[in-house]
Tab-separated table of C-alpha atoms in Angstrom:
chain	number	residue	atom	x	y	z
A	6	UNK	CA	-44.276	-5.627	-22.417
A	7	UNK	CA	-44.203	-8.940	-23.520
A	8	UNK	CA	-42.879	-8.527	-26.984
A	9	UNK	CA	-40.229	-6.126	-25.231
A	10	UNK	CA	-39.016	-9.289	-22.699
A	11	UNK	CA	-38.877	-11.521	-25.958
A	12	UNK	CA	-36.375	-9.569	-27.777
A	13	UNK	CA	-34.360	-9.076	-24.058
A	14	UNK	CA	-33.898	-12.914	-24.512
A	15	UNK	CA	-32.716	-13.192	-28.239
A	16	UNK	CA	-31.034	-10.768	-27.531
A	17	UNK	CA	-29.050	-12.256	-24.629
A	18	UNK	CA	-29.351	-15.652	-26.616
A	19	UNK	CA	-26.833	-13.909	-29.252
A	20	UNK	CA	-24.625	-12.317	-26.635
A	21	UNK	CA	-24.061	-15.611	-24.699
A	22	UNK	CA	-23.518	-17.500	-28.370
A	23	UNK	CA	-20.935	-14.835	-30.119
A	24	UNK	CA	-18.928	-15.042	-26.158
A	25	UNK	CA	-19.122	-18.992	-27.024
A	26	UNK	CA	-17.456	-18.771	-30.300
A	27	UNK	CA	-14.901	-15.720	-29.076
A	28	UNK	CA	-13.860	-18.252	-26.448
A	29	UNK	CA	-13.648	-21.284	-29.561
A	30	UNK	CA	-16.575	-22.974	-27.720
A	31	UNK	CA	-15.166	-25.481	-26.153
A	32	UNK	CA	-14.587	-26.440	-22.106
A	33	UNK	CA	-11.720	-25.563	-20.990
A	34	UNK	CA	-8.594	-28.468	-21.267
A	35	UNK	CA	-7.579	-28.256	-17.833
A	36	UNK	CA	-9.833	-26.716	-14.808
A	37	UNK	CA	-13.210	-24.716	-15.451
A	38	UNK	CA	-15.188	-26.604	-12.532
A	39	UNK	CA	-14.106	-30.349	-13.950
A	40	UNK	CA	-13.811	-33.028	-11.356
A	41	UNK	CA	-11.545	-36.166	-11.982
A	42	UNK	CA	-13.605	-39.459	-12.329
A	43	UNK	CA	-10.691	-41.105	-9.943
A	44	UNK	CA	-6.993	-40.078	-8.685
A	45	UNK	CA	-3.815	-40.862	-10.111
A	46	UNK	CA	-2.351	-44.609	-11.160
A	47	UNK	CA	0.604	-45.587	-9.559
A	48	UNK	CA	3.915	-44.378	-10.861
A	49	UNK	CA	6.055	-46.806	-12.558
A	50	UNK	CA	8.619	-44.501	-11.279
A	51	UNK	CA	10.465	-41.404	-12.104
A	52	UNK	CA	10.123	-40.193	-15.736
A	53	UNK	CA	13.017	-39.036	-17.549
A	54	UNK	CA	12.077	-35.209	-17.043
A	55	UNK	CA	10.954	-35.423	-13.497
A	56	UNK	CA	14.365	-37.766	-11.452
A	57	UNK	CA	13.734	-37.032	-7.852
A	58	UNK	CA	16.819	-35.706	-6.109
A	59	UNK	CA	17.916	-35.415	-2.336
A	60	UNK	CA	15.806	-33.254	-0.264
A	61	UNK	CA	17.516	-30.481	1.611
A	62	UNK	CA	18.954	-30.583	4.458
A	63	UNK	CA	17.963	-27.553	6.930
A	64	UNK	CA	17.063	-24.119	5.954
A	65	UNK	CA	14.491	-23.406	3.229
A	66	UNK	CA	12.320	-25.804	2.078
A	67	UNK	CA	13.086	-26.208	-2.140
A	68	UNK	CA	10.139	-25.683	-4.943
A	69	UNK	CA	9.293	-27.458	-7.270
A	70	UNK	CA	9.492	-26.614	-10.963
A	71	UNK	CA	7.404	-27.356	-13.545
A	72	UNK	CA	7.218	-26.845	-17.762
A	73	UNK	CA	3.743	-26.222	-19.029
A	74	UNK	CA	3.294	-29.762	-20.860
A	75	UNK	CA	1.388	-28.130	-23.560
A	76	UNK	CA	0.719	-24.190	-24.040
A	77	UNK	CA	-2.116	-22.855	-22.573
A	78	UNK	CA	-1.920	-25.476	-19.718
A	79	UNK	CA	-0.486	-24.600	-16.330
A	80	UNK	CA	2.841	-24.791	-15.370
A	81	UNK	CA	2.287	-26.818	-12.403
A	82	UNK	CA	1.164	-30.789	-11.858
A	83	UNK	CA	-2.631	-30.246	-13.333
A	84	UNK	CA	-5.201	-32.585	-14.129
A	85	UNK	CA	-6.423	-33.042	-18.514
A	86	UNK	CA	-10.240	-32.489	-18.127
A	87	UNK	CA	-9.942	-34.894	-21.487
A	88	UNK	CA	-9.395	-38.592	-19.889
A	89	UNK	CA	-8.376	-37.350	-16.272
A	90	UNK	CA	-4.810	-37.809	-17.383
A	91	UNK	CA	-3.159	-36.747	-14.126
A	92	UNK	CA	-0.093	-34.607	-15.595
A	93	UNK	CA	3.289	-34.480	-13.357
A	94	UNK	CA	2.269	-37.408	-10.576
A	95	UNK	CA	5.319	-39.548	-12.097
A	96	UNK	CA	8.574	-39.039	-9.097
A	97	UNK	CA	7.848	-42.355	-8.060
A	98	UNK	CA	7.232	-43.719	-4.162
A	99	UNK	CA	10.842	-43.109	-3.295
A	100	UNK	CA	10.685	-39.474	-3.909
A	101	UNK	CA	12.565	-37.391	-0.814
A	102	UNK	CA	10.757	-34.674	-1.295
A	103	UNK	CA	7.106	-36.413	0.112
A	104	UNK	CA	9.061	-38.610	2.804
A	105	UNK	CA	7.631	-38.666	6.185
A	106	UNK	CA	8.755	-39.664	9.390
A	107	UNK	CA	5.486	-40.300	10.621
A	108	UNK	CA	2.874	-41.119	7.987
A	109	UNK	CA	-0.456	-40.307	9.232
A	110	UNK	CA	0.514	-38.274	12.451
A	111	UNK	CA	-2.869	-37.035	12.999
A	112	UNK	CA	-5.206	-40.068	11.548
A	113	UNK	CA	-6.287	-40.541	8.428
A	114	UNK	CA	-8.658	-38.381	6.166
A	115	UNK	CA	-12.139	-39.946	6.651
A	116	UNK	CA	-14.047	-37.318	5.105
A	117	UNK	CA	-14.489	-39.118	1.185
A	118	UNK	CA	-12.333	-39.408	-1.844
A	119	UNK	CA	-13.130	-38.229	-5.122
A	120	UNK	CA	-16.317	-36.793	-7.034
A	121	UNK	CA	-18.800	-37.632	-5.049
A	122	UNK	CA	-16.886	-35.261	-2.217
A	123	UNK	CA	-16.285	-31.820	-3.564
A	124	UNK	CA	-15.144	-29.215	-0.440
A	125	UNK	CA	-15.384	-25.173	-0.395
A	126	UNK	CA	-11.822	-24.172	1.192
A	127	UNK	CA	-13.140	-22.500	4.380
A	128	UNK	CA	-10.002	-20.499	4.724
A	129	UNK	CA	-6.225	-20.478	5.568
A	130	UNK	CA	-3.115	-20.659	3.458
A	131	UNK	CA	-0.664	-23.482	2.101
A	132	UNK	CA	0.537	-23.982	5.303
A	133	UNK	CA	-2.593	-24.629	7.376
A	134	UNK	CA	-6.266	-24.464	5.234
A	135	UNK	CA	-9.321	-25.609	6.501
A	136	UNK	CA	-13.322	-27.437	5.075
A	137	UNK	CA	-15.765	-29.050	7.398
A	138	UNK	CA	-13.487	-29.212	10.338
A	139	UNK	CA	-10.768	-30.930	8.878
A	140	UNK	CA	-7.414	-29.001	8.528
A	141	UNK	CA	-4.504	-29.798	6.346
A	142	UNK	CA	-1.293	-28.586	4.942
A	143	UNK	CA	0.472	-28.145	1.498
A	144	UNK	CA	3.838	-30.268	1.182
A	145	UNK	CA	6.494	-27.515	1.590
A	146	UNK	CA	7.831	-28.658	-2.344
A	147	UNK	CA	4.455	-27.765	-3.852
A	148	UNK	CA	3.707	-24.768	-2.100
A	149	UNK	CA	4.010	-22.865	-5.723
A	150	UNK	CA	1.791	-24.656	-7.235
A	151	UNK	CA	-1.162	-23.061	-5.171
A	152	UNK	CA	-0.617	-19.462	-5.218
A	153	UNK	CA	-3.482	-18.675	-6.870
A	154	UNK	CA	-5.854	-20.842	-5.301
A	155	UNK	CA	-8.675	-19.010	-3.670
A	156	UNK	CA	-8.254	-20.316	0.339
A	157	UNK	CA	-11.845	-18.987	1.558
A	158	UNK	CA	-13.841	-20.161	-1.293
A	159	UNK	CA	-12.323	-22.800	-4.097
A	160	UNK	CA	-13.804	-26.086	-4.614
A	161	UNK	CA	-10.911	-29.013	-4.012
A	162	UNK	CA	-11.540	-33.046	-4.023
A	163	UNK	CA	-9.634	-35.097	-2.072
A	164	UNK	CA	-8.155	-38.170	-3.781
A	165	UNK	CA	-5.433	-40.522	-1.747
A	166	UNK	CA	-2.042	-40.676	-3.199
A	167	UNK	CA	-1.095	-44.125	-4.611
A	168	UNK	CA	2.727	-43.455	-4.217
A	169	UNK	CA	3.374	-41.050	-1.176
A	170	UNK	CA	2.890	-42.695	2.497
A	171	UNK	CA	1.250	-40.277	4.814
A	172	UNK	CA	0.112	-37.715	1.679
A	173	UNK	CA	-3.089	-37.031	-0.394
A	174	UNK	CA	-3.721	-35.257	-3.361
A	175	UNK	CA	-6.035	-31.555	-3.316
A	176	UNK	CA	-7.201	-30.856	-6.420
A	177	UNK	CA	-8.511	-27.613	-7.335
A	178	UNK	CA	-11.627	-27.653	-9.786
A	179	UNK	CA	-10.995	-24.096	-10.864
A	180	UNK	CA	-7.769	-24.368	-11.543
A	181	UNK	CA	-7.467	-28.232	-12.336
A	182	UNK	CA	-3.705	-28.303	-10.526
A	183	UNK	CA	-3.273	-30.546	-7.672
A	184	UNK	CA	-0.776	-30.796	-4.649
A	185	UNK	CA	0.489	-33.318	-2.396
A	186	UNK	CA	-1.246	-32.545	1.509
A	187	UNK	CA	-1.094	-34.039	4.724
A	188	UNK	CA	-3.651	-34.284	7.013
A	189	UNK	CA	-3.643	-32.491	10.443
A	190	UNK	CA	-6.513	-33.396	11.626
A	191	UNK	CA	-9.982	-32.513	12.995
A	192	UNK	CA	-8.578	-29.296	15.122
């Protein structure tokens, strides 16, 4: 019985090590449970590929688009699990798009930034999601970004955004994308 439970485990041992190599044996470059050290710098302002323009005016709110920065990474503002280079948070403080009336409507976050506060979505969608009581909402010009994001059970850290009043940052740790959210509050 023994001997048969042994070569179970080499067995499984080789398994695990040949889907290793299959998948080059390395973590992933963006995602695949990483958590950010800290959030984004501020921007020095728009980059060259990313000039804000006007926000609409009425009717349907406009998305965002977004090249994949290298292939196999997402085409959406992600996070490099190498350095925690924060990919796409470059429009600058005077970007439209996150302008609010009324920064901070409902209060502010108070829940924790960063690693040391890691979330399980609790439920929702973009438009109203849920953890621990708190409830927030995906800025209308991201809303793309988080289509695959799993609303009753991914992991997301809050980070605060250096550059948009009123906003804060949700990254996903599955997917390592992030988008701008407000905060509604505790109900």
């Amino acid at each position: 019985m023994l001997r048969r439970i042994g070569v179970f485990a080499v067995a499984l041992t080789f398994i695990a090590a040949a889907q290793g190599q299959q998948k080059g044996g390395r973590p992933p470059e963006v995602g695949g449970g990483h958590v950010p050290a800290k959030g984004p710098a501020p921007s020095r302002g728009p980059s060259k590929s990313q000039q804000p323009v006007a926000a609409p005016k009425g009717g349907a709110a406009e998305q965002r688009s977004f090249p994949a920065d290298k292939p196999g990474h997402p085409a959406a503002p992600h996070v490099e699990a190498k350095g925690d280079k924060w990919v796409g948070h470059d429009t600058g403080p005077n970007d439209p798009h996150y302008h609010l009336d009324q920064p901070w409507a409902h209060g502010h976050f108070t829940g924790g930034f960063g690693p040391g506060h890691v979330f399980r979505l609790a439920g929702g969608g973009p438009q109203r999601f849920w953890f621990n009581n708190f409830y927030w909402s995906v800025a209308p010009y991201d809303i793309g970004f988080c289509s695959d994001w799993l609303w009753d059970s991914d992991s997301i850290v809050i980070y605060e955004d250096p550059d948009h009043i009123g906003w804060y940052l949700a990254y996903n740790s599955r997917t390592g994308v992030y988008v701008h959210v407000q905060f509604l509050g505790n109900s």
